[in-house]
């Protein structure tokens, strides 16, 4: 049997929904189905509205700058500039690393603003030594939203300045426990809460907020953690009287993945790996081609100098460092308090910056677990259109199954209702003639009536599920 086309699925769905009004008082539900369009939902963070529910993950050093961020914003998503190591783009980084960071960060934000009217965010690591100075720049430049990872953003957060500049804030977390801790402390310290939350799962690229043992443990995957965080956020949403969206990422590759993640309760997804292999990504083409040419077995874990496991495309630079071979390097400044470059035999910022420039023998490429599936470099808009198409197909598939279920329920409902009427008639005749079959007919009628109510409930639930998917 040939699969139904998109237009056929939704034409039949609307016909079935209308016909159900003869049996069910569900005018609002049916009306919402008739008005719905099968597209993905917008991401709403306060007064920010991103038509595309995708946040492009912040990738340092220098992988997601103004070019990539503005392209994603122009495609309707939230483009993100990564602050980590951004000063390495400057010629005087080794003279004054902090000043170079702040200057480059400000420039990239302003350049992105010149290229788009869309939503521009920034990613800042809490653990870096110039965290507060970078955050001040983001506030001064009035970015739309700040994503804070690599640490818990609790103490000394300039919440009043953020609110005054209308800058939203979203912590990046790896558990529902971290969410509750951050929100409880914010309420205590600032009488406020963050505007959104990002959950970065264990299939992501780069530094991971999990132990190696947790990376493949079902208890730490999106399917488990996303619903937990959604529940954790509910009381805070009630207290604040507003929606606090959850953005989930780590291994999200396709439009189908986006649909499945949103079905778990997330309001949007974070994607980084897919955006590396785009024309607008700020890295050298050789960096992007490392994604296109890598195999599944090339992607593995590293022990990072920052003391965390990381996922990267393993190459000779990584294996050499593991064997104790140490490239000469100069530490410009103590950019990260927890850095153990001497023990790891290399400076990760320098290695990542070399990779950004295409010098892969002197560095390496961070990548998510699905990077090997990428086969070509495309424009950002092409990628977003592909993802949207995949999402639509996933919705169509789900709606087609619900349509089949609804048709089956309705057919059985009509047949059972007819049987019930026939039994009622026969029962009435049996009573008039004092027929001994009356008791049996009454039992059959009662059973049919119960089935009719069960089928009515099934149709109502199916219509509600359909309306929710299309909402």
GROMACS .gro file of N, CA, C and O in nm, residues 393-449:
model
  228
  393UNK      N    1   0.776   1.541   0.838
  393UNK     CA    2   0.752   1.399   0.808
  393UNK      C    3   0.724   1.319   0.934
  393UNK      O    4   0.640   1.228   0.934
  394UNK      N    5   0.796   1.352   1.041
  394UNK     CA    6   0.773   1.283   1.168
  394UNK      C    7   0.633   1.312   1.220
  394UNK      O    8   0.565   1.222   1.271
  395UNK      N    9   0.588   1.438   1.206
  395UNK     CA   10   0.453   1.474   1.249
  395UNK      C   11   0.350   1.401   1.164
  395UNK      O   12   0.253   1.344   1.214
  396UNK      N   13   0.374   1.399   1.032
  396UNK     CA   14   0.282   1.330   0.940
  396UNK      C   15   0.269   1.183   0.975
  396UNK      O   16   0.159   1.126   0.972
  397UNK      N   17   0.381   1.121   1.006
  397UNK     CA   18   0.380   0.979   1.041
  397UNK      C   19   0.296   0.955   1.166
  397UNK      O   20   0.216   0.861   1.172
  398UNK      N   21   0.315   1.041   1.266
  398UNK     CA   22   0.238   1.029   1.390
  398UNK      C   23   0.091   1.055   1.365
  398UNK      O   24   0.003   0.982   1.415
  399UNK      N   25   0.061   1.159   1.287
  399UNK     CA   26  -0.078   1.195   1.258
  399UNK      C   27  -0.144   1.083   1.177
  399UNK      O   28  -0.262   1.050   1.199
  400UNK      N   29  -0.069   1.023   1.085
  400UNK     CA   30  -0.125   0.913   1.004
  400UNK      C   31  -0.166   0.796   1.093
  400UNK      O   32  -0.271   0.734   1.072
  401UNK      N   33  -0.084   0.767   1.194
  401UNK     CA   34  -0.117   0.658   1.287
  401UNK      C   35  -0.240   0.693   1.371
  401UNK      O   36  -0.327   0.609   1.394
  402UNK      N   37  -0.245   0.820   1.414
  402UNK     CA   38  -0.362   0.863   1.492
  402UNK      C   39  -0.488   0.865   1.406
  402UNK      O   40  -0.597   0.833   1.455
  403UNK      N   41  -0.472   0.901   1.278
  403UNK     CA   42  -0.586   0.901   1.187
  403UNK      C   43  -0.642   0.760   1.170
  403UNK      O   44  -0.764   0.738   1.176
  404UNK      N   45  -0.552   0.664   1.151
  404UNK     CA   46  -0.595   0.524   1.139
  404UNK      C   47  -0.667   0.479   1.265
  404UNK      O   48  -0.771   0.411   1.260
  405UNK      N   49  -0.612   0.517   1.379
  405UNK     CA   50  -0.674   0.480   1.507
  405UNK      C   51  -0.811   0.544   1.520
  405UNK      O   52  -0.909   0.478   1.563
  406UNK      N   53  -0.822   0.672   1.482
  406UNK     CA   54  -0.949   0.743   1.492
  406UNK      C   55  -1.053   0.680   1.400
  406UNK      O   56  -1.169   0.662   1.442
  407UNK      N   57  -1.013   0.646   1.278
  407UNK     CA   58  -1.106   0.583   1.184
  407UNK      C   59  -1.155   0.449   1.236
  407UNK      O   60  -1.274   0.416   1.226
  408UNK      N   61  -1.064   0.372   1.293
  408UNK     CA   62  -1.101   0.242   1.349
  408UNK      C   63  -1.197   0.257   1.466
  408UNK      O   64  -1.297   0.186   1.476
  409UNK      N   65  -1.166   0.351   1.555
  409UNK     CA   66  -1.253   0.375   1.670
  409UNK      C   67  -1.391   0.422   1.627
  409UNK      O   68  -1.494   0.377   1.682
  410UNK      N   69  -1.394   0.511   1.527
  410UNK     CA   70  -1.523   0.564   1.483
  410UNK      C   71  -1.608   0.455   1.419
  410UNK      O   72  -1.728   0.445   1.445
  411UNK      N   73  -1.544   0.372   1.335
  411UNK     CA   74  -1.617   0.261   1.271
  411UNK      C   75  -1.674   0.166   1.375
  411UNK      O   76  -1.792   0.126   1.369
  412UNK      N   77  -1.592   0.131   1.473
  412UNK     CA   78  -1.636   0.040   1.578
  412UNK      C   79  -1.744   0.106   1.663
  412UNK      O   80  -1.838   0.040   1.708
  413UNK      N   81  -1.732   0.237   1.685
  413UNK     CA   82  -1.830   0.310   1.763
  413UNK      C   83  -1.967   0.306   1.693
  413UNK      O   84  -2.070   0.276   1.757
  414UNK      N   85  -1.967   0.335   1.564
  414UNK     CA   86  -2.093   0.334   1.489
  414UNK      C   87  -2.157   0.195   1.490
  414UNK      O   88  -2.278   0.180   1.512
  415UNK      N   89  -2.073   0.092   1.469
  415UNK     CA   90  -2.124  -0.045   1.469
  415UNK      C   91  -2.180  -0.084   1.606
  415UNK      O   92  -2.287  -0.145   1.615
  416UNK      N   93  -2.108  -0.047   1.711
  416UNK     CA   94  -2.151  -0.082   1.846
  416UNK      C   95  -2.276  -0.005   1.885
  416UNK      O   96  -2.365  -0.058   1.952
  417UNK      N   97  -2.284   0.121   1.842
  417UNK     CA   98  -2.402   0.201   1.871
  417UNK      C   99  -2.526   0.142   1.802
  417UNK      O  100  -2.635   0.136   1.860
  418UNK      N  101  -2.507   0.096   1.677
  418UNK     CA  102  -2.616   0.031   1.605
  418UNK      C  103  -2.660  -0.097   1.677
  418UNK      O  104  -2.779  -0.126   1.688
  419UNK      N  105  -2.559  -0.174   1.723
  419UNK     CA  106  -2.589  -0.297   1.797
  419UNK      C  107  -2.666  -0.264   1.925
  419UNK      O  108  -2.762  -0.335   1.960
  420UNK      N  109  -2.625  -0.158   1.993
  420UNK     CA  110  -2.691  -0.118   2.117
  420UNK      C  111  -2.839  -0.084   2.091
  420UNK      O  112  -2.928  -0.124   2.167
  421UNK      N  113  -2.866  -0.011   1.984
  421UNK     CA  114  -3.004   0.023   1.949
  421UNK      C  115  -3.086  -0.102   1.916
  421UNK      O  116  -3.204  -0.113   1.955
  422UNK      N  117  -3.023  -0.195   1.845
  422UNK     CA  118  -3.091  -0.320   1.810
  422UNK      C  119  -3.122  -0.401   1.935
  422UNK      O  120  -3.232  -0.458   1.950
  423UNK      N  121  -3.026  -0.408   2.028
  423UNK     CA  122  -3.046  -0.481   2.153
  423UNK      C  123  -3.157  -0.417   2.236
  423UNK      O  124  -3.237  -0.486   2.301
  424UNK      N  125  -3.162  -0.283   2.236
  424UNK     CA  126  -3.266  -0.213   2.311
  424UNK      C  127  -3.404  -0.247   2.256
  424UNK      O  128  -3.500  -0.268   2.332
  425UNK      N  129  -3.412  -0.253   2.123
  425UNK     CA  130  -3.539  -0.286   2.059
  425UNK      C  131  -3.581  -0.429   2.093
  425UNK      O  132  -3.697  -0.456   2.129
  426UNK      N  133  -3.484  -0.521   2.085
  426UNK     CA  134  -3.513  -0.661   2.115
  426UNK      C  135  -3.548  -0.680   2.263
  426UNK      O  136  -3.634  -0.761   2.300
  427UNK      N  137  -3.484  -0.605   2.350
  427UNK     CA  138  -3.511  -0.612   2.494
  427UNK      C  139  -3.653  -0.564   2.524
  427UNK      O  140  -3.726  -0.625   2.604
  428UNK      N  141  -3.692  -0.455   2.456
  428UNK     CA  142  -3.826  -0.402   2.474
  428UNK      C  143  -3.931  -0.504   2.431
  428UNK      O  144  -4.033  -0.526   2.498
  429UNK      N  145  -3.908  -0.568   2.314
  429UNK     CA  146  -4.000  -0.669   2.265
  429UNK      C  147  -4.007  -0.788   2.361
  429UNK      O  148  -4.115  -0.844   2.385
  430UNK      N  149  -3.888  -0.827   2.417
  430UNK     CA  150  -3.885  -0.941   2.508
  430UNK      C  151  -3.964  -0.911   2.635
  430UNK      O  152  -4.033  -0.999   2.691
  431UNK      N  153  -3.959  -0.786   2.682
  431UNK     CA  154  -4.034  -0.748   2.801
  431UNK      C  155  -4.185  -0.754   2.776
  431UNK      O  156  -4.263  -0.799   2.862
  432UNK      N  157  -4.226  -0.708   2.658
  432UNK     CA  158  -4.368  -0.706   2.625
  432UNK      C  159  -4.426  -0.845   2.611
  432UNK      O  160  -4.543  -0.870   2.641
  433UNK      N  161  -4.342  -0.939   2.566
  433UNK     CA  162  -4.390  -1.077   2.545
  433UNK      C  163  -4.352  -1.169   2.660
  433UNK      O  164  -4.374  -1.290   2.651
  434UNK      N  165  -4.292  -1.109   2.765
  434UNK     CA  166  -4.248  -1.188   2.882
  434UNK      C  167  -4.150  -1.297   2.840
  434UNK      O  168  -4.147  -1.407   2.894
  435UNK      N  169  -4.066  -1.265   2.739
  435UNK     CA  170  -3.968  -1.361   2.687
  435UNK      C  171  -3.856  -1.380   2.789
  435UNK      O  172  -3.806  -1.284   2.849
  436UNK      N  173  -3.815  -1.507   2.809
  436UNK     CA  174  -3.710  -1.537   2.907
  436UNK      C  175  -3.573  -1.483   2.866
  436UNK      O  176  -3.481  -1.479   2.947
  437UNK      N  177  -3.560  -1.441   2.740
  437UNK     CA  178  -3.430  -1.390   2.692
  437UNK      C  179  -3.406  -1.246   2.736
  437UNK      O  180  -3.299  -1.190   2.710
  438UNK      N  181  -3.503  -1.185   2.801
  438UNK     CA  182  -3.491  -1.042   2.838
  438UNK      C  183  -3.369  -1.015   2.924
  438UNK      O  184  -3.298  -0.915   2.903
  439UNK      N  185  -3.344  -1.100   3.022
  439UNK     CA  186  -3.229  -1.077   3.112
  439UNK      C  187  -3.097  -1.079   3.035
  439UNK      O  188  -3.009  -0.993   3.056
  440UNK      N  189  -3.083  -1.178   2.945
  440UNK     CA  190  -2.961  -1.189   2.864
  440UNK      C  191  -2.944  -1.067   2.774
  440UNK      O  192  -2.834  -1.014   2.758
  441UNK      N  193  -3.055  -1.022   2.715
  441UNK     CA  194  -3.049  -0.905   2.626
  441UNK      C  195  -3.010  -0.779   2.703
  441UNK      O  196  -2.936  -0.695   2.652
  442UNK      N  197  -3.059  -0.769   2.828
  442UNK     CA  198  -3.022  -0.653   2.911
  442UNK      C  199  -2.872  -0.651   2.939
  442UNK      O  200  -2.808  -0.546   2.934
  443UNK      N  201  -2.815  -0.769   2.967
  443UNK     CA  202  -2.671  -0.779   2.992
  443UNK      C  203  -2.592  -0.740   2.867
  443UNK      O  204  -2.491  -0.668   2.875
  444UNK      N  205  -2.638  -0.788   2.750
  444UNK     CA  206  -2.570  -0.754   2.623
  444UNK      C  207  -2.578  -0.605   2.595
  444UNK      O  208  -2.483  -0.543   2.548
  445UNK      N  209  -2.695  -0.548   2.624
  445UNK     CA  210  -2.714  -0.404   2.603
  445UNK      C  211  -2.620  -0.323   2.693
  445UNK      O  212  -2.556  -0.228   2.648
  446UNK      N  213  -2.613  -0.362   2.820
  446UNK     CA  214  -2.526  -0.292   2.915
  446UNK      C  215  -2.380  -0.299   2.871
  446UNK      O  216  -2.306  -0.200   2.877
  447UNK      N  217  -2.339  -0.417   2.825
  447UNK     CA  218  -2.202  -0.435   2.777
  447UNK      C  219  -2.175  -0.348   2.656
  447UNK      O  220  -2.069  -0.285   2.645
  448UNK      N  221  -2.272  -0.342   2.563
  448UNK     CA  222  -2.256  -0.260   2.442
  448UNK      C  223  -2.251  -0.111   2.479
  448UNK      O  224  -2.172  -0.035   2.422
  449UNK      N  225  -2.334  -0.072   2.576
  449UNK     CA  226  -2.335   0.069   2.618
  449UNK      C  227  -2.202   0.109   2.680
  449UNK      O  228  -2.150   0.219   2.657
   0.00000   0.00000   0.00000
